[in-house]
PDB file of C-alpha atoms in Angstrom:
ATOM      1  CA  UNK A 154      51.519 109.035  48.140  1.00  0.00           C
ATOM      2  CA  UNK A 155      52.151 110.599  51.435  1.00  0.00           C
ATOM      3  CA  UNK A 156      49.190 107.697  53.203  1.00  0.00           C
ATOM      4  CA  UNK A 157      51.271 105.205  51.746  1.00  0.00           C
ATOM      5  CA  UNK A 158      54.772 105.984  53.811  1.00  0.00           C
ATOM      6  CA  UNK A 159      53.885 104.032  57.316  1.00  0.00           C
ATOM      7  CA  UNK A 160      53.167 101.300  55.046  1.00  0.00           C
ATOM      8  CA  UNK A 161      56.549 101.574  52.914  1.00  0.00           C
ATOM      9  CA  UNK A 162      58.713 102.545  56.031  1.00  0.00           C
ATOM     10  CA  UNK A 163      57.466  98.623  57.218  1.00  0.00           C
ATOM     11  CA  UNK A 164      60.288  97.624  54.948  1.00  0.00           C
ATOM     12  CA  UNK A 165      62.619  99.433  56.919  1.00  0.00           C
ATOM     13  CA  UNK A 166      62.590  97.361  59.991  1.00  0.00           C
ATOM     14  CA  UNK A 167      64.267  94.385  58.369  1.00  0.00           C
ATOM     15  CA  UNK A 168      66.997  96.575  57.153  1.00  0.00           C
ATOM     16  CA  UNK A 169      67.610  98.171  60.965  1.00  0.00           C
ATOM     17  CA  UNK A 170      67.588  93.798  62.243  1.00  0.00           C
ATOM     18  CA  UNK A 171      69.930  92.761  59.575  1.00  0.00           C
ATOM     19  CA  UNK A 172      72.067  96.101  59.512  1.00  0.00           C
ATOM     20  CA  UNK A 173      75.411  96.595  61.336  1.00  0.00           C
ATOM     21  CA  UNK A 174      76.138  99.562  62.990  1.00  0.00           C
ATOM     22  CA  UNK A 175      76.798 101.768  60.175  1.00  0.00           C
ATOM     23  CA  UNK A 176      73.720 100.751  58.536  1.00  0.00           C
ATOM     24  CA  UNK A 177      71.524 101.694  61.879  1.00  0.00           C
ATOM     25  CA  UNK A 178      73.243 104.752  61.994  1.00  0.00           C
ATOM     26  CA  UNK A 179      72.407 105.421  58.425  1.00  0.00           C
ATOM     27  CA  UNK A 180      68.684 105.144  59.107  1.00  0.00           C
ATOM     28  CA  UNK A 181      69.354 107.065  62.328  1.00  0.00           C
ATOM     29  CA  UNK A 182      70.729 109.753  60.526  1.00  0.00           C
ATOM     30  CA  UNK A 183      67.865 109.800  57.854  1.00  0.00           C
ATOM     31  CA  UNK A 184      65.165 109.976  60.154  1.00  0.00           C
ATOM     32  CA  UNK A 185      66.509 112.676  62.056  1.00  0.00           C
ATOM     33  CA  UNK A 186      66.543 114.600  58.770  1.00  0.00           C
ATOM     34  CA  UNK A 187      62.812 113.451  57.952  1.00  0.00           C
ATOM     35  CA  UNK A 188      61.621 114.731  61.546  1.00  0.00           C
ATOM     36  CA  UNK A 189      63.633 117.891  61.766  1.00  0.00           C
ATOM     37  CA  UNK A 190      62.688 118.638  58.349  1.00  0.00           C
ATOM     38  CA  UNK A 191      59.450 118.005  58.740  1.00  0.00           C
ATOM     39  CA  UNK A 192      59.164 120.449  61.825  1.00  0.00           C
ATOM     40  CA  UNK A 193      60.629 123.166  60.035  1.00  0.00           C
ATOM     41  CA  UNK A 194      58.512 122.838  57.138  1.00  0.00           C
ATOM     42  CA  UNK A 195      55.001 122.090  59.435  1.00  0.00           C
ATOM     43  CA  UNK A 196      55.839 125.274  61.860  1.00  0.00           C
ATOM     44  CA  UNK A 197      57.296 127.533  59.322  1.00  0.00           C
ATOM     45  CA  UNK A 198      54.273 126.827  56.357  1.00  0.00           C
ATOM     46  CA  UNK A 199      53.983 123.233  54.580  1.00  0.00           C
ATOM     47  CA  UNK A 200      52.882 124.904  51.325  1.00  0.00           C
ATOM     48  CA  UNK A 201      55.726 127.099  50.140  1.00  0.00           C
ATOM     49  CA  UNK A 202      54.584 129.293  47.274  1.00  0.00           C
ATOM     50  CA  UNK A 203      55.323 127.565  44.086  1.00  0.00           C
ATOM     51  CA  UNK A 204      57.594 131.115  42.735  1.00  0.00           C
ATOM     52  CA  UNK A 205      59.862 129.685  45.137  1.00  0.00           C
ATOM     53  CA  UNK A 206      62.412 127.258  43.344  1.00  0.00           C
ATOM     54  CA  UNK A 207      64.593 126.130  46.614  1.00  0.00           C
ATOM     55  CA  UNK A 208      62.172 126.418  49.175  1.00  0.00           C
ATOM     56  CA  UNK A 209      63.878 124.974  52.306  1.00  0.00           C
ATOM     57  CA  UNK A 210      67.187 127.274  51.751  1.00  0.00           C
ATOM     58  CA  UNK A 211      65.211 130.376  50.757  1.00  0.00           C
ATOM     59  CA  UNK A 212      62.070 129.916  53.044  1.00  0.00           C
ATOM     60  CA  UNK A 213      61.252 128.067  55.411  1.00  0.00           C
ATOM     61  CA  UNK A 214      65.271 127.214  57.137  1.00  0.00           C
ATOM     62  CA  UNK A 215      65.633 130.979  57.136  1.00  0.00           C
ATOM     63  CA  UNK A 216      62.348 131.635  58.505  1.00  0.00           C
ATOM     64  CA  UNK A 217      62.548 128.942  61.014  1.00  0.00           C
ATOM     65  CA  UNK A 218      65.926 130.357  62.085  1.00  0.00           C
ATOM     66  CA  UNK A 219      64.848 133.230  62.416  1.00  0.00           C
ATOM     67  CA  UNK A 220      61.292 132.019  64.232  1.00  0.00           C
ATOM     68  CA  UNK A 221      59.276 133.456  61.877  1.00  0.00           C
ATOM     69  CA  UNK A 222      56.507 130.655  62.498  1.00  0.00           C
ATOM     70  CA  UNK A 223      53.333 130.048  61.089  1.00  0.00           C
ATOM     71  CA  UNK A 224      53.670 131.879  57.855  1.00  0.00           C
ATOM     72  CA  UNK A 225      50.376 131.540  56.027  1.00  0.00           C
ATOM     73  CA  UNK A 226      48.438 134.546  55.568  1.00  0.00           C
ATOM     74  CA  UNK A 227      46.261 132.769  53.015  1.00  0.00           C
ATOM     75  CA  UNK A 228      42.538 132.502  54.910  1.00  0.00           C
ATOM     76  CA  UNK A 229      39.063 130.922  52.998  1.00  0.00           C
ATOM     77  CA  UNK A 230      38.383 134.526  51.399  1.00  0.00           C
ATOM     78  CA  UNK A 231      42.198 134.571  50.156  1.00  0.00           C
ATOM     79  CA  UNK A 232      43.209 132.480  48.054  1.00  0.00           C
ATOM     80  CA  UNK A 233      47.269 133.565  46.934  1.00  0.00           C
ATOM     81  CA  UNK A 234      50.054 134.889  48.746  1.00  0.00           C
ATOM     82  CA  UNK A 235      52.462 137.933  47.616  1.00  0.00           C
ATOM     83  CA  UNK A 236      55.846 136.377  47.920  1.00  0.00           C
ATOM     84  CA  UNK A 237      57.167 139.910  49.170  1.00  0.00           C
ATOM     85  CA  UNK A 238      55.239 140.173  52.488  1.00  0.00           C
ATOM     86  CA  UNK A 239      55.138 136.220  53.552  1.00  0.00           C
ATOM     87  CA  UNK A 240      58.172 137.263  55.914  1.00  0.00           C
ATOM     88  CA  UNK A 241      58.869 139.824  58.348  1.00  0.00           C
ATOM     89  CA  UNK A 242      55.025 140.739  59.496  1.00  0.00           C
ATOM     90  CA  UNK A 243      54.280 142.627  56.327  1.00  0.00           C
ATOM     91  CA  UNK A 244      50.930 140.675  56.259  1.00  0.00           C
ATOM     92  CA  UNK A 245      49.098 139.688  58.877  1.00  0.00           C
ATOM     93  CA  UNK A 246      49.343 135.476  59.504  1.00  0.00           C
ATOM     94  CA  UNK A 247      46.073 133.429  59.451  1.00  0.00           C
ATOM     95  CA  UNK A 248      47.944 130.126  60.881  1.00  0.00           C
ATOM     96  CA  UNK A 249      48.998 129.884  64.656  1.00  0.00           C
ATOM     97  CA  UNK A 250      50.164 126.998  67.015  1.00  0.00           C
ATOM     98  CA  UNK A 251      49.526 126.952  70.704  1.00  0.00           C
ATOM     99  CA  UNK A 252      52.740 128.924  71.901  1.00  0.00           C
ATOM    100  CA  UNK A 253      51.408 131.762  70.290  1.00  0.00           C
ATOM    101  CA  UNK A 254      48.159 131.233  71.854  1.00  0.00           C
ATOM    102  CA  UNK A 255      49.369 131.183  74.448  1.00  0.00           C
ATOM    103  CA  UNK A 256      51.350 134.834  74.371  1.00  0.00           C
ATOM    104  CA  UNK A 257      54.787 132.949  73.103  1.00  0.00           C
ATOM    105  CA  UNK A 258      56.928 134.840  70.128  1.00  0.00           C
ATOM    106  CA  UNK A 259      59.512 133.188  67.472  1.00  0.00           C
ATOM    107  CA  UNK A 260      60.841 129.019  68.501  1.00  0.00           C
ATOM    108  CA  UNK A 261      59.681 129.572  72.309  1.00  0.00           C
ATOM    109  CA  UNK A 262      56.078 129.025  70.719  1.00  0.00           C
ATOM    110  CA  UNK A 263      56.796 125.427  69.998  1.00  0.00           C
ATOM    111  CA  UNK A 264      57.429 124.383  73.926  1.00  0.00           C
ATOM    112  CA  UNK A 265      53.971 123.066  73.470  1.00  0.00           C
ATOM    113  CA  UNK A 266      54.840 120.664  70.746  1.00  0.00           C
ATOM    114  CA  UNK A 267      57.623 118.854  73.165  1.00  0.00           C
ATOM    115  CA  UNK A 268      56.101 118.788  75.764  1.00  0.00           C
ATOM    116  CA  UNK A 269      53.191 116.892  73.788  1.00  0.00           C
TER     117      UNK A 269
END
């Protein structure tokens, strides 16, 4: 499903031609949620455990917030994650972005992504 969204978003761009301003800003408004949503879940971990039942409030916003990035601890060899240690260092991470390559800690870490 998620290959087919360009394609389906298409549709949009009649809606943001015919639309008055309250419609634009309606789309405005909901892609700002899609991409700010979408960097918290990408730097925080896209696959929340599924124990989890609301995983933006009780994961990845807080750990974002917090910039707890890059979350997963799961390599090749492992293959689950205990809930209890996904947060706060108890385990050590297996993901990374280039900020923390780079020496960066916590939401400093993604100056790379803007300035890409």
């Amino acid at each position: 499903m998620t290959a087919a969204l360009p394609f389906l978003a298409l549709g949009l761009a009649p809606l943001w031609d015919r639309g008055r301003a309250a419609g634009r800003g309606l789309l405005l408004a909901g892609w700002i949620w899609g991409v700010a949503l979408t960097l918290v879940g990408v730097s925080t971990t896209p696959q929340p455990p599924a124990s989890i039942k609301a995983p933006v409030r009780e994961l990845l916003w807080p750990a974002f917030r917090d910039g707890d990035l890059s979350l997963n601890p799961q390599t090749f060899v492992h293959n689950s994650v205990d809930v209890e240690h996904l947060r706060g260092g108890g385990d050590p991470h297996a993901a990374w972005n280039l900020g923390e390559l780079a020496g960066l800690h916590g939401l400093p870490s993604l100056l790379p992504l803007a300035f890409v």
